mmCIF file of C-alpha atoms and ligand atoms in Angstrom:
data_model
loop_
_atom_site.group_PDB
_atom_site.id
_atom_site.type_symbol
_atom_site.label_atom_id
_atom_site.label_comp_id
_atom_site.label_asym_id
_atom_site.label_seq_id
_atom_site.Cartn_x
_atom_site.Cartn_y
_atom_site.Cartn_z
ATOM 1 C CA UNK A 1 102.269 104.632 104.337
ATOM 2 C CA UNK A 2 101.041 105.679 107.847
ATOM 3 C CA UNK A 3 97.751 107.335 107.751
ATOM 4 C CA UNK A 4 97.772 110.681 109.420
ATOM 5 C CA UNK A 5 101.410 111.183 108.987
ATOM 6 C CA UNK A 6 101.425 112.435 105.389
ATOM 7 C CA UNK A 7 97.889 113.530 104.494
ATOM 8 C CA UNK A 8 96.838 112.572 101.002
ATOM 9 C CA UNK A 9 96.350 116.111 99.523
ATOM 10 C CA UNK A 10 96.777 116.829 95.886
ATOM 11 C CA UNK A 11 99.935 118.867 96.750
ATOM 12 C CA UNK A 12 101.554 115.616 98.168
ATOM 13 C CA UNK A 13 100.549 113.637 95.099
ATOM 14 C CA UNK A 14 102.327 115.125 92.092
ATOM 15 C CA UNK A 15 101.645 112.172 90.112
ATOM 16 C CA UNK A 16 98.054 113.218 89.889
ATOM 17 C CA UNK A 17 98.891 116.682 88.578
ATOM 18 C CA UNK A 18 99.492 116.313 84.679
ATOM 19 C CA UNK A 19 101.364 119.610 84.699
ATOM 20 C CA UNK A 20 104.014 118.264 87.503
ATOM 21 C CA UNK A 21 107.589 117.769 86.122
ATOM 22 C CA UNK A 22 108.874 114.343 87.170
ATOM 23 C CA UNK A 23 112.158 114.475 88.882
ATOM 24 C CA UNK A 24 113.189 111.041 87.342
ATOM 25 C CA UNK A 25 111.780 109.984 84.116
ATOM 26 C CA UNK A 26 112.553 106.360 82.984
ATOM 27 C CA UNK A 27 111.500 105.967 79.308
ATOM 28 C CA UNK A 28 111.123 102.666 77.721
ATOM 29 C CA UNK A 29 114.237 101.318 79.463
ATOM 30 C CA UNK A 30 115.401 97.761 78.530
ATOM 31 C CA UNK A 31 118.435 96.026 79.968
ATOM 32 C CA UNK A 32 119.811 92.746 78.482
ATOM 33 C CA UNK A 33 122.601 90.745 79.693
ATOM 34 C CA UNK A 34 123.343 88.598 76.534
ATOM 35 C CA UNK A 35 120.089 86.696 75.782
ATOM 36 C CA UNK A 36 118.604 87.488 78.982
ATOM 37 C CA UNK A 37 116.340 90.548 79.448
ATOM 38 C CA UNK A 38 116.608 91.848 83.077
ATOM 39 C CA UNK A 39 114.556 94.888 82.752
ATOM 40 C CA UNK A 40 111.891 94.962 79.974
ATOM 41 C CA UNK A 41 110.556 98.366 78.413
ATOM 42 C CA UNK A 42 110.124 99.960 81.823
ATOM 43 C CA UNK A 43 108.608 103.466 81.979
ATOM 44 C CA UNK A 44 108.206 105.286 85.277
ATOM 45 C CA UNK A 45 108.126 108.788 86.345
ATOM 46 C CA UNK A 46 109.144 109.752 90.193
ATOM 47 C CA UNK A 47 108.549 113.063 91.611
ATOM 48 C CA UNK A 48 110.794 115.207 93.813
ATOM 49 C CA UNK A 49 110.563 114.199 97.464
ATOM 50 C CA UNK A 50 108.873 110.942 96.867
ATOM 51 C CA UNK A 51 109.936 107.865 98.659
ATOM 52 C CA UNK A 52 109.283 105.351 95.951
ATOM 53 C CA UNK A 53 109.512 101.648 96.528
ATOM 54 C CA UNK A 54 110.461 99.244 93.795
ATOM 55 C CA UNK A 55 109.060 95.933 95.145
ATOM 56 C CA UNK A 56 109.393 92.454 93.636
ATOM 57 C CA UNK A 57 110.435 88.973 94.282
ATOM 58 C CA UNK A 58 114.178 87.886 93.642
ATOM 59 C CA UNK A 59 115.469 88.314 90.146
ATOM 60 C CA UNK A 60 112.625 90.486 88.896
ATOM 61 C CA UNK A 61 115.276 93.275 87.831
ATOM 62 C CA UNK A 62 114.731 95.836 90.609
ATOM 63 C CA UNK A 63 118.488 96.117 91.436
ATOM 64 C CA UNK A 64 119.258 96.277 87.707
ATOM 65 C CA UNK A 65 116.821 99.237 87.352
ATOM 66 C CA UNK A 66 118.492 100.929 90.487
ATOM 67 C CA UNK A 67 121.924 100.400 89.139
ATOM 68 C CA UNK A 68 121.036 102.125 85.898
ATOM 69 C CA UNK A 69 119.682 105.160 87.845
ATOM 70 C CA UNK A 70 122.973 105.229 89.544
ATOM 71 C CA UNK A 71 125.079 104.868 86.472
ATOM 72 C CA UNK A 72 126.559 101.556 87.283
ATOM 73 C CA UNK A 73 124.867 99.937 84.204
ATOM 74 C CA UNK A 74 123.880 101.505 80.959
ATOM 75 C CA UNK A 75 120.565 100.921 79.444
ATOM 76 C CA UNK A 76 120.439 98.559 76.326
ATOM 77 C CA UNK A 77 117.772 100.933 75.008
ATOM 78 C CA UNK A 78 115.532 103.712 76.367
ATOM 79 C CA UNK A 79 116.469 106.715 78.205
ATOM 80 C CA UNK A 80 116.734 108.011 81.770
ATOM 81 C CA UNK A 81 116.287 111.731 82.750
ATOM 82 C CA UNK A 82 117.140 113.104 86.152
ATOM 83 C CA UNK A 83 116.127 116.427 86.863
ATOM 84 C CA UNK A 84 115.344 117.108 83.065
ATOM 85 C CA UNK A 85 118.891 115.721 82.106
ATOM 86 C CA UNK A 86 119.553 112.784 79.931
ATOM 87 C CA UNK A 87 121.782 110.247 81.858
ATOM 88 C CA UNK A 88 123.164 108.777 78.754
ATOM 89 C CA UNK A 89 126.852 108.464 79.161
ATOM 90 C CA UNK A 90 127.113 110.394 82.550
ATOM 91 C CA UNK A 91 129.293 108.422 85.019
ATOM 92 C CA UNK A 92 127.960 107.658 88.441
ATOM 93 C CA UNK A 93 130.195 110.367 90.183
ATOM 94 C CA UNK A 94 128.630 113.073 87.814
ATOM 95 C CA UNK A 95 125.032 112.195 88.735
ATOM 96 C CA UNK A 96 123.177 113.948 91.519
ATOM 97 C CA UNK A 97 122.708 110.518 92.893
ATOM 98 C CA UNK A 98 123.931 108.567 95.902
ATOM 99 C CA UNK A 99 123.515 104.791 96.367
ATOM 100 C CA UNK A 100 123.312 102.793 99.571
ATOM 101 C CA UNK A 101 124.219 99.331 99.054
ATOM 102 C CA UNK A 102 122.782 96.172 100.500
ATOM 103 C CA UNK A 103 125.919 95.289 102.211
ATOM 104 C CA UNK A 104 126.475 98.933 103.520
ATOM 105 C CA UNK A 105 130.214 98.450 102.370
ATOM 106 C CA UNK A 106 131.697 100.425 105.430
ATOM 107 C CA UNK A 107 135.294 100.715 105.815
ATOM 108 C CA UNK A 108 136.191 98.371 108.711
ATOM 109 C CA UNK A 109 139.341 100.161 109.833
ATOM 110 C CA UNK A 110 137.658 103.637 110.015
ATOM 111 C CA UNK A 111 135.708 105.069 112.844
ATOM 112 C CA UNK A 112 132.132 105.991 112.437
ATOM 113 C CA UNK A 113 132.837 109.610 111.962
ATOM 114 C CA UNK A 114 135.534 108.896 109.519
ATOM 115 C CA UNK A 115 133.215 106.627 107.430
ATOM 116 C CA UNK A 116 130.757 109.293 107.293
ATOM 117 C CA UNK A 117 133.416 111.915 106.458
ATOM 118 C CA UNK A 118 135.004 109.963 103.840
ATOM 119 C CA UNK A 119 133.021 111.391 100.783
ATOM 120 C CA UNK A 120 133.568 114.862 101.896
ATOM 121 C CA UNK A 121 137.222 114.416 102.253
ATOM 122 C CA UNK A 122 137.360 113.036 98.790
ATOM 123 C CA UNK A 123 135.686 116.318 97.635
ATOM 124 C CA UNK A 124 138.312 118.311 99.460
ATOM 125 C CA UNK A 125 135.584 119.863 101.488
ATOM 126 C CA UNK A 126 137.271 122.413 104.201
ATOM 127 C CA UNK A 127 137.971 120.401 107.476
ATOM 128 C CA UNK A 128 135.780 122.647 109.600
ATOM 129 C CA UNK A 129 132.826 122.213 107.327
ATOM 130 C CA UNK A 130 133.437 118.372 107.312
ATOM 131 C CA UNK A 131 133.366 118.512 111.307
ATOM 132 C CA UNK A 132 130.113 120.378 111.417
ATOM 133 C CA UNK A 133 128.301 118.368 108.575
ATOM 134 C CA UNK A 134 129.383 114.986 110.049
ATOM 135 C CA UNK A 135 128.478 115.964 113.577
ATOM 136 C CA UNK A 136 125.034 117.101 112.327
ATOM 137 C CA UNK A 137 124.410 114.008 110.429
ATOM 138 C CA UNK A 138 125.437 111.690 113.323
ATOM 139 C CA UNK A 139 122.957 113.689 115.458
ATOM 140 C CA UNK A 140 120.317 113.221 112.845
ATOM 141 C CA UNK A 141 120.664 109.467 112.912
ATOM 142 C CA UNK A 142 121.282 109.378 116.533
ATOM 143 C CA UNK A 143 124.829 108.024 116.485
ATOM 144 C CA UNK A 144 126.832 110.862 118.140
ATOM 145 C CA UNK A 145 127.802 108.767 121.081
ATOM 146 C CA UNK A 146 129.259 106.192 118.854
ATOM 147 C CA UNK A 147 131.236 108.504 116.594
ATOM 148 C CA UNK A 148 134.676 107.066 117.553
ATOM 149 C CA UNK A 149 133.587 103.291 117.315
ATOM 150 C CA UNK A 150 134.641 101.044 114.481
ATOM 151 C CA UNK A 151 131.872 99.263 112.494
ATOM 152 C CA UNK A 152 132.474 95.947 114.232
ATOM 153 C CA UNK A 153 131.754 97.405 117.546
ATOM 154 C CA UNK A 154 128.142 98.382 116.413
ATOM 155 C CA UNK A 155 124.912 96.498 116.010
ATOM 156 C CA UNK A 156 123.513 95.837 112.625
ATOM 157 C CA UNK A 157 120.860 98.644 113.043
ATOM 158 C CA UNK A 158 123.789 101.095 114.071
ATOM 159 C CA UNK A 159 125.854 100.110 111.036
ATOM 160 C CA UNK A 160 122.710 100.539 108.723
ATOM 161 C CA UNK A 161 122.417 104.015 110.203
ATOM 162 C CA UNK A 162 126.198 104.896 109.522
ATOM 163 C CA UNK A 163 125.699 103.783 105.927
ATOM 164 C CA UNK A 164 122.620 106.042 105.705
ATOM 165 C CA UNK A 165 124.499 108.947 107.221
ATOM 166 C CA UNK A 166 127.485 108.497 104.726
ATOM 167 C CA UNK A 167 125.041 108.430 101.903
ATOM 168 C CA UNK A 168 123.302 111.500 103.206
ATOM 169 C CA UNK A 169 126.013 113.592 104.241
ATOM 170 C CA UNK A 170 126.787 114.747 100.793
ATOM 171 C CA UNK A 171 123.262 115.958 100.544
ATOM 172 C CA UNK A 172 122.437 114.077 97.229
ATOM 173 C CA UNK A 173 119.154 115.163 95.743
ATOM 174 C CA UNK A 174 118.439 111.403 95.010
ATOM 175 C CA UNK A 175 119.318 108.596 97.209
ATOM 176 C CA UNK A 176 118.977 105.061 95.962
ATOM 177 C CA UNK A 177 118.717 102.316 98.588
ATOM 178 C CA UNK A 178 119.033 98.567 97.889
ATOM 179 C CA UNK A 179 117.467 96.459 100.550
ATOM 180 C CA UNK A 180 118.496 99.065 103.188
ATOM 181 C CA UNK A 181 116.972 97.199 105.898
ATOM 182 C CA UNK A 182 117.697 93.596 104.822
ATOM 183 C CA UNK A 183 120.146 92.839 107.752
ATOM 184 C CA UNK A 184 118.012 94.001 110.471
ATOM 185 C CA UNK A 185 115.658 91.967 112.706
ATOM 186 C CA UNK A 186 112.005 92.795 112.657
ATOM 187 C CA UNK A 187 111.920 95.192 115.644
ATOM 188 C CA UNK A 188 114.886 97.157 114.477
ATOM 189 C CA UNK A 189 113.528 97.160 110.928
ATOM 190 C CA UNK A 190 110.346 98.759 112.146
ATOM 191 C CA UNK A 191 112.066 101.462 114.166
ATOM 192 C CA UNK A 192 114.592 102.048 111.419
ATOM 193 C CA UNK A 193 111.638 102.378 108.867
ATOM 194 C CA UNK A 194 110.172 105.250 110.816
ATOM 195 C CA UNK A 195 113.714 106.795 111.135
ATOM 196 C CA UNK A 196 114.237 106.660 107.428
ATOM 197 C CA UNK A 197 110.725 108.300 106.909
ATOM 198 C CA UNK A 198 111.516 111.015 109.291
ATOM 199 C CA UNK A 199 114.870 111.588 107.762
ATOM 200 C CA UNK A 200 113.215 111.848 104.431
ATOM 201 C CA UNK A 201 110.750 114.187 105.599
ATOM 202 C CA UNK A 202 113.399 116.385 107.300
ATOM 203 C CA UNK A 203 115.841 116.474 104.294
ATOM 204 C CA UNK A 204 113.499 116.422 101.510
ATOM 205 C CA UNK A 205 115.575 114.063 99.485
ATOM 206 C CA UNK A 206 113.985 111.878 96.872
ATOM 207 C CA UNK A 207 114.356 108.307 97.792
ATOM 208 C CA UNK A 208 114.046 105.247 95.698
ATOM 209 C CA UNK A 209 114.034 101.994 97.792
ATOM 210 C CA UNK A 210 114.439 98.584 96.364
ATOM 211 C CA UNK A 211 112.998 95.663 98.577
ATOM 212 C CA UNK A 212 111.266 92.386 98.329
ATOM 213 C CA UNK A 213 109.533 93.002 101.665
ATOM 214 C CA UNK A 214 106.011 94.095 100.973
ATOM 215 C CA UNK A 215 105.302 95.256 104.535
ATOM 216 C CA UNK A 216 108.388 97.466 104.336
ATOM 217 C CA UNK A 217 107.273 98.973 100.998
ATOM 218 C CA UNK A 218 103.689 99.552 102.453
ATOM 219 C CA UNK A 219 105.155 101.213 105.519
ATOM 220 C CA UNK A 220 107.730 103.385 103.761
ATOM 221 C CA UNK A 221 106.388 104.334 100.187
ATOM 222 C CA UNK A 222 104.632 107.363 99.005
ATOM 223 C CA UNK A 223 104.115 105.059 95.967
ATOM 224 C CA UNK A 224 105.061 101.514 95.097
ATOM 225 C CA UNK A 225 106.088 100.124 91.748
ATOM 226 C CA UNK A 226 105.497 96.360 91.653
ATOM 227 C CA UNK A 227 107.982 94.487 89.374
ATOM 228 C CA UNK A 228 107.698 91.025 87.886
ATOM 229 C CA UNK A 229 109.746 89.422 85.220
ATOM 230 C CA UNK A 230 111.585 92.789 84.353
ATOM 231 C CA UNK A 231 108.502 94.755 84.114
ATOM 232 C CA UNK A 232 106.470 97.222 86.267
ATOM 233 C CA UNK A 233 103.248 95.640 86.568
ATOM 234 C CA UNK A 234 101.537 98.199 88.704
ATOM 235 C CA UNK A 235 102.331 101.584 90.204
ATOM 236 C CA UNK A 236 100.266 103.101 92.854
ATOM 237 C CA UNK A 237 100.002 104.305 96.723
ATOM 238 C CA UNK A 238 100.226 101.502 99.023
ATOM 239 C CA UNK A 239 96.414 101.570 99.652
ATOM 240 C CA UNK A 240 95.823 101.612 95.873
ATOM 241 C CA UNK A 241 97.954 98.678 95.434
ATOM 242 C CA UNK A 242 96.430 96.741 98.259
ATOM 243 C CA UNK A 243 92.818 97.567 97.670
ATOM 244 C CA UNK A 244 92.809 98.008 93.852
ATOM 245 C CA UNK A 245 95.179 95.510 92.428
ATOM 246 C CA UNK A 246 94.901 95.353 88.727
ATOM 247 C CA UNK A 247 96.002 91.754 88.264
ATOM 248 C CA UNK A 248 96.142 88.328 89.952
ATOM 249 C CA UNK A 249 99.912 88.712 90.325
ATOM 250 C CA UNK A 250 99.779 91.935 92.317
ATOM 251 C CA UNK A 251 96.754 90.916 94.402
ATOM 252 C CA UNK A 252 98.640 87.654 95.174
ATOM 253 C CA UNK A 253 101.975 89.283 95.802
ATOM 254 C CA UNK A 254 100.686 91.952 98.133
ATOM 255 C CA UNK A 255 99.221 90.540 101.268
ATOM 256 C CA UNK A 256 96.985 87.415 101.453
ATOM 257 C CA UNK A 257 94.145 86.781 99.086
ATOM 258 C CA UNK A 258 91.523 84.248 98.361
ATOM 259 C CA UNK A 259 91.052 84.037 94.600
ATOM 260 C CA UNK A 260 87.991 82.599 92.990
ATOM 261 C CA UNK A 261 87.564 82.042 89.099
ATOM 262 C CA UNK A 262 84.197 82.794 87.951
ATOM 263 C CA UNK A 263 81.985 83.927 85.022
ATOM 264 C CA UNK A 264 79.426 86.753 84.875
ATOM 265 C CA UNK A 265 75.804 85.651 85.027
ATOM 266 C CA UNK A 266 74.183 88.982 85.485
ATOM 267 C CA UNK A 267 75.457 92.588 85.088
ATOM 268 C CA UNK A 268 74.433 96.113 84.773
ATOM 269 C CA UNK A 269 76.277 99.338 84.836
ATOM 270 C CA UNK A 270 76.398 99.421 88.564
ATOM 271 C CA UNK A 271 76.658 95.823 89.577
ATOM 272 C CA UNK A 272 77.772 92.411 88.463
ATOM 273 C CA UNK A 273 76.984 88.786 89.755
ATOM 274 C CA UNK A 274 79.578 86.229 89.237
ATOM 275 C CA UNK A 275 79.028 82.604 89.596
ATOM 276 C CA UNK A 276 82.062 81.179 91.381
ATOM 277 C CA UNK A 277 81.836 77.365 91.498
ATOM 278 C CA UNK A 278 84.557 76.835 94.018
ATOM 279 C CA UNK A 279 83.031 79.287 96.408
ATOM 280 C CA UNK A 280 79.732 77.562 95.915
ATOM 281 C CA UNK A 281 77.732 80.893 95.590
ATOM 282 C CA UNK A 282 77.220 83.788 93.436
ATOM 283 C CA UNK A 283 79.407 86.786 94.252
ATOM 284 C CA UNK A 284 77.700 90.270 94.077
ATOM 285 C CA UNK A 285 79.759 93.237 93.399
ATOM 286 C CA UNK A 286 78.294 96.689 93.697
ATOM 287 C CA UNK A 287 79.833 98.143 90.653
ATOM 288 C CA UNK A 288 80.011 97.412 86.886
ATOM 289 C CA UNK A 289 83.081 95.769 85.420
ATOM 290 C CA UNK A 290 84.654 96.397 81.920
ATOM 291 C CA UNK A 291 84.867 92.763 80.693
ATOM 292 C CA UNK A 292 82.889 91.032 78.114
ATOM 293 C CA UNK A 293 80.228 88.546 79.496
ATOM 294 C CA UNK A 294 82.186 85.576 78.334
ATOM 295 C CA UNK A 295 85.576 86.657 79.848
ATOM 296 C CA UNK A 296 87.357 84.619 82.206
ATOM 297 C CA UNK A 297 87.592 86.376 85.486
ATOM 298 C CA UNK A 298 88.506 86.194 89.117
ATOM 299 C CA UNK A 299 87.345 87.561 92.345
ATOM 300 C CA UNK A 300 89.921 88.545 94.814
ATOM 301 C CA UNK A 301 88.817 88.548 98.391
ATOM 302 C CA UNK A 302 91.171 89.651 101.285
ATOM 303 C CA UNK A 303 90.879 87.569 104.538
ATOM 304 C CA UNK A 304 90.172 90.480 106.641
ATOM 305 C CA UNK A 305 87.238 91.540 104.517
ATOM 306 C CA UNK A 306 85.247 88.209 105.199
ATOM 307 C CA UNK A 307 83.204 88.037 108.333
ATOM 308 C CA UNK A 308 83.105 84.804 110.194
ATOM 309 C CA UNK A 309 80.323 83.631 112.606
ATOM 310 C CA UNK A 310 78.385 80.650 113.905
ATOM 311 C CA UNK A 311 75.013 82.398 113.166
ATOM 312 C CA UNK A 312 73.851 82.922 109.494
ATOM 313 C CA UNK A 313 73.796 86.456 108.446
ATOM 314 C CA UNK A 314 70.506 88.166 107.694
ATOM 315 C CA UNK A 315 70.663 87.589 103.990
ATOM 316 C CA UNK A 316 72.192 84.269 102.847
ATOM 317 C CA UNK A 317 71.482 84.450 99.178
ATOM 318 C CA UNK A 318 74.766 86.068 98.099
ATOM 319 C CA UNK A 319 78.294 86.737 99.286
ATOM 320 C CA UNK A 320 77.589 83.978 101.815
ATOM 321 C CA UNK A 321 79.084 80.530 102.158
ATOM 322 C CA UNK A 322 79.182 77.779 104.792
ATOM 323 C CA UNK A 323 82.196 75.797 105.950
ATOM 324 C CA UNK A 324 83.947 74.278 108.801
ATOM 325 C CA UNK A 325 86.946 75.546 110.568
ATOM 326 C CA UNK A 326 89.908 73.313 109.605
ATOM 327 C CA UNK A 327 92.744 75.354 111.212
ATOM 328 C CA UNK A 328 93.344 78.261 113.473
ATOM 329 C CA UNK A 329 96.657 80.379 113.989
ATOM 330 C CA UNK A 330 96.637 82.636 116.813
ATOM 331 C CA UNK A 331 98.723 85.578 115.999
ATOM 332 C CA UNK A 332 98.162 87.849 119.104
ATOM 333 C CA UNK A 333 96.531 90.828 117.577
ATOM 334 C CA UNK A 334 94.537 88.661 115.274
ATOM 335 C CA UNK A 335 93.478 85.063 114.602
ATOM 336 C CA UNK A 336 93.700 83.334 111.222
ATOM 337 C CA UNK A 337 91.234 80.659 110.289
ATOM 338 C CA UNK A 338 91.304 78.285 107.553
ATOM 339 C CA UNK A 339 87.779 77.264 106.604
ATOM 340 C CA UNK A 340 86.907 74.361 104.435
ATOM 341 C CA UNK A 341 83.819 75.391 102.419
ATOM 342 C CA UNK A 342 81.231 72.746 101.588
ATOM 343 C CA UNK A 343 82.767 72.709 97.972
ATOM 344 C CA UNK A 344 85.967 71.552 99.423
ATOM 345 C CA UNK A 345 87.774 74.848 98.797
ATOM 346 C CA UNK A 346 90.001 76.282 101.574
ATOM 347 C CA UNK A 347 89.373 79.840 102.489
ATOM 348 C CA UNK A 348 91.522 82.144 104.684
ATOM 349 C CA UNK A 349 89.789 84.514 107.025
ATOM 350 C CA UNK A 350 91.439 86.814 109.697
ATOM 351 C CA UNK A 351 89.627 88.403 112.566
ATOM 352 C CA UNK A 352 90.996 90.964 114.999
ATOM 353 C CA UNK A 353 91.169 89.897 118.638
ATOM 354 C CA UNK A 354 89.368 92.785 120.094
ATOM 355 C CA UNK A 355 88.645 91.207 123.398
ATOM 356 C CA UNK A 356 91.173 89.436 125.501
ATOM 357 C CA UNK A 357 88.853 86.645 126.540
ATOM 358 C CA UNK A 358 85.916 86.403 124.145
ATOM 359 C CA UNK A 359 82.803 84.505 124.830
ATOM 360 C CA UNK A 360 82.500 83.829 121.213
ATOM 361 C CA UNK A 361 85.743 81.914 120.740
ATOM 362 C CA UNK A 362 85.610 79.938 117.351
ATOM 363 C CA UNK A 363 87.359 76.689 117.535
ATOM 364 C CA UNK A 364 88.348 73.661 115.303
ATOM 365 C CA UNK A 365 85.485 71.831 113.406
ATOM 366 C CA UNK A 366 82.907 74.576 114.219
ATOM 367 C CA UNK A 367 80.411 75.003 111.558
ATOM 368 C CA UNK A 368 80.580 78.708 110.353
ATOM 369 C CA UNK A 369 79.051 81.251 108.007
ATOM 370 C CA UNK A 370 81.330 83.452 105.939
ATOM 371 C CA UNK A 371 79.946 86.513 104.315
ATOM 372 C CA UNK A 372 81.264 89.649 102.811
ATOM 373 C CA UNK A 373 80.212 93.128 101.716
ATOM 374 C CA UNK A 374 79.456 93.676 98.018
ATOM 375 C CA UNK A 375 82.277 96.270 97.721
ATOM 376 C CA UNK A 376 84.879 93.853 99.191
ATOM 377 C CA UNK A 377 85.405 91.720 96.239
ATOM 378 C CA UNK A 378 88.072 92.834 93.442
ATOM 379 C CA UNK A 379 87.308 91.631 90.040
ATOM 380 C CA UNK A 380 90.329 90.787 87.843
ATOM 381 C CA UNK A 381 90.569 89.954 84.342
ATOM 382 C CA UNK A 382 94.280 89.126 84.034
HETATM 383 P P1 LIG B 1 117.275 90.224 94.284
HETATM 384 O O1 LIG B 1 116.180 90.696 95.111
HETATM 385 O O2 LIG B 1 117.509 88.815 94.369
HETATM 386 O O3 LIG B 1 118.641 91.095 94.328
HETATM 387 P P2 LIG B 1 116.575 91.749 91.760
HETATM 388 O O4 LIG B 1 115.150 91.854 91.418
HETATM 389 O O5 LIG B 1 117.312 92.878 92.378
HETATM 390 O O6 LIG B 1 116.732 90.523 92.683
HETATM 391 P P3 LIG B 1 118.426 91.774 89.679
HETATM 392 O O7 LIG B 1 119.779 91.866 90.515
HETATM 393 O O8 LIG B 1 118.022 93.118 88.958
HETATM 394 O O9 LIG B 1 117.218 91.132 90.504
HETATM 395 O O10 LIG B 1 118.621 90.738 88.656
HETATM 396 C C1 LIG B 1 117.600 90.559 87.544
HETATM 397 C C2 LIG B 1 118.050 89.435 86.690
HETATM 398 O O11 LIG B 1 119.165 89.806 85.950
HETATM 399 C C3 LIG B 1 118.535 88.163 87.486
HETATM 400 O O12 LIG B 1 117.951 87.114 86.755
HETATM 401 C C4 LIG B 1 119.971 88.182 87.302
HETATM 402 O O13 LIG B 1 120.456 86.936 87.509
HETATM 403 C C5 LIG B 1 120.213 88.856 86.077
HETATM 404 N N1 LIG B 1 121.451 89.619 86.028
HETATM 405 C C6 LIG B 1 121.680 90.633 86.848
HETATM 406 N N2 LIG B 1 122.982 91.204 86.621
HETATM 407 C C7 LIG B 1 123.531 90.413 85.597
HETATM 408 C C8 LIG B 1 124.820 90.497 84.977
HETATM 409 N N3 LIG B 1 125.763 91.164 85.213
HETATM 410 N N4 LIG B 1 124.886 89.630 84.018
HETATM 411 C C9 LIG B 1 124.022 88.596 83.713
HETATM 412 N N5 LIG B 1 122.743 88.483 84.331
HETATM 413 C C10 LIG B 1 122.648 89.491 85.310
#
C-alpha cells in the first residue's frame, strides 16, 4: 500500500472494529477435487471497499477460492456469505459479483465499446443508458480514443483496461480479479496498478485480487491473505505481513530474508537473547517472546535492516558479525551484498545507493562488519 494515499485511520481499517459487518464472510470452506484438497478449511472476512489480495504460489488454491466466491465452484463444505446472504446454490449470474479472468476473454470480433457494452445489452438496458455508461467507463479507464478499435489493435495494457471496463460497467458490488496484470510488462504493470487503485477509490467497489506477485500485492492491497497448500496462513496489511510475519513460510515468501536457527540463552519479559550458531553471535531482541526456553526458533532478518561497514560499530558484543564480501549486485537504486560470515554462512544485505559516486564504495573481498538494531530481528517459532 502507498503510504500517504490511504491514511491508516480506524475508519479505514474495519477489520479492527469487532462491530463491523464483513461484506464477505468465508466460513470453514473446503474444496476437494476427488482425493485432492485444493482449499482446506479457510475462514476469512473481507470488508466493504477493501482491495484484498490473495497471494500465494502456483497451485496453492487461490483461484479455486475466487471461483467459489464467483459461484463457478461449490464448496465441498463450509459457507460463503456475501452481504449477509448465504451463497449456497446461488448461480454466478445471481450473485452481486463480477469476475475478470486471467485471459481477459474479450470478444475478438467486437470493438472496444461493444465489448464493454455487452453485459448491459444482455440485461436489456435502454440504448441511451448503455451509450452513456460505456462512454463514462471508457473515459475512466482512459480508452475513449480507442472505442472503435478491435482487441487485436490494442496493446496488452489497453486490452487489460477494456476487460476492467467491461467488468466494472455493470457496477458490481464485488469484483474478483484473477491475476489481472499478469500479461503486462513491468512498467505497464506499475502504472496499471495505480490506475486500479484509483478506480477502486472512485467507484467504491470491493475488490478481491488473486496474484502470485508479492510486489503487486504489497502495492495494491488494503490487506493480504497469504495462501499455502490450500490454507490462508496469515492475513494482514502489507506492512504487517512484511514486518511481522508469523511463520518462516510467510517471512520467506514475502521479500528476502536471512533466517537463523537458534535457542534462547537469556530472557526476560522485555528482551530475549538467542544463540545463533550459524550467525556466530548472540542475537539480542528488545522484546520478550512467547516460547518455552527449550523451543526451536528462528530469527528472521531482512537484508535492508542490516548495516554494513568497514569499521566496527561502537558495540560489537551483540547483533554484530564479521564477514567478507563474496558478491555484489548493483541494482541502481540499491546494491545487494552477499557476505560470507566467519562461520561460512552467507548473508544478504542491501544498501540504498544514496550518493552517485560514494567514497565509501564497498567491493569484493572487503572485510566488513554487519550489525543490526535489537528491534530488527523477527523471532519465529513455526
Ligand atoms: P495458479 O497461480 O497456478 O493459477 P492457484 O493457486 O490459483 O494456482 P488453483 O487453480 O486454485 O491454484 O488450484 C489449486 C489446486 O487444485 C491445484 O493443484 C490444481 O491442480 C487443483 N485443481 C484446480 N481445479 C481442479 C479441478 N477442476 N480438478 C482437479 N484439480 C483441480
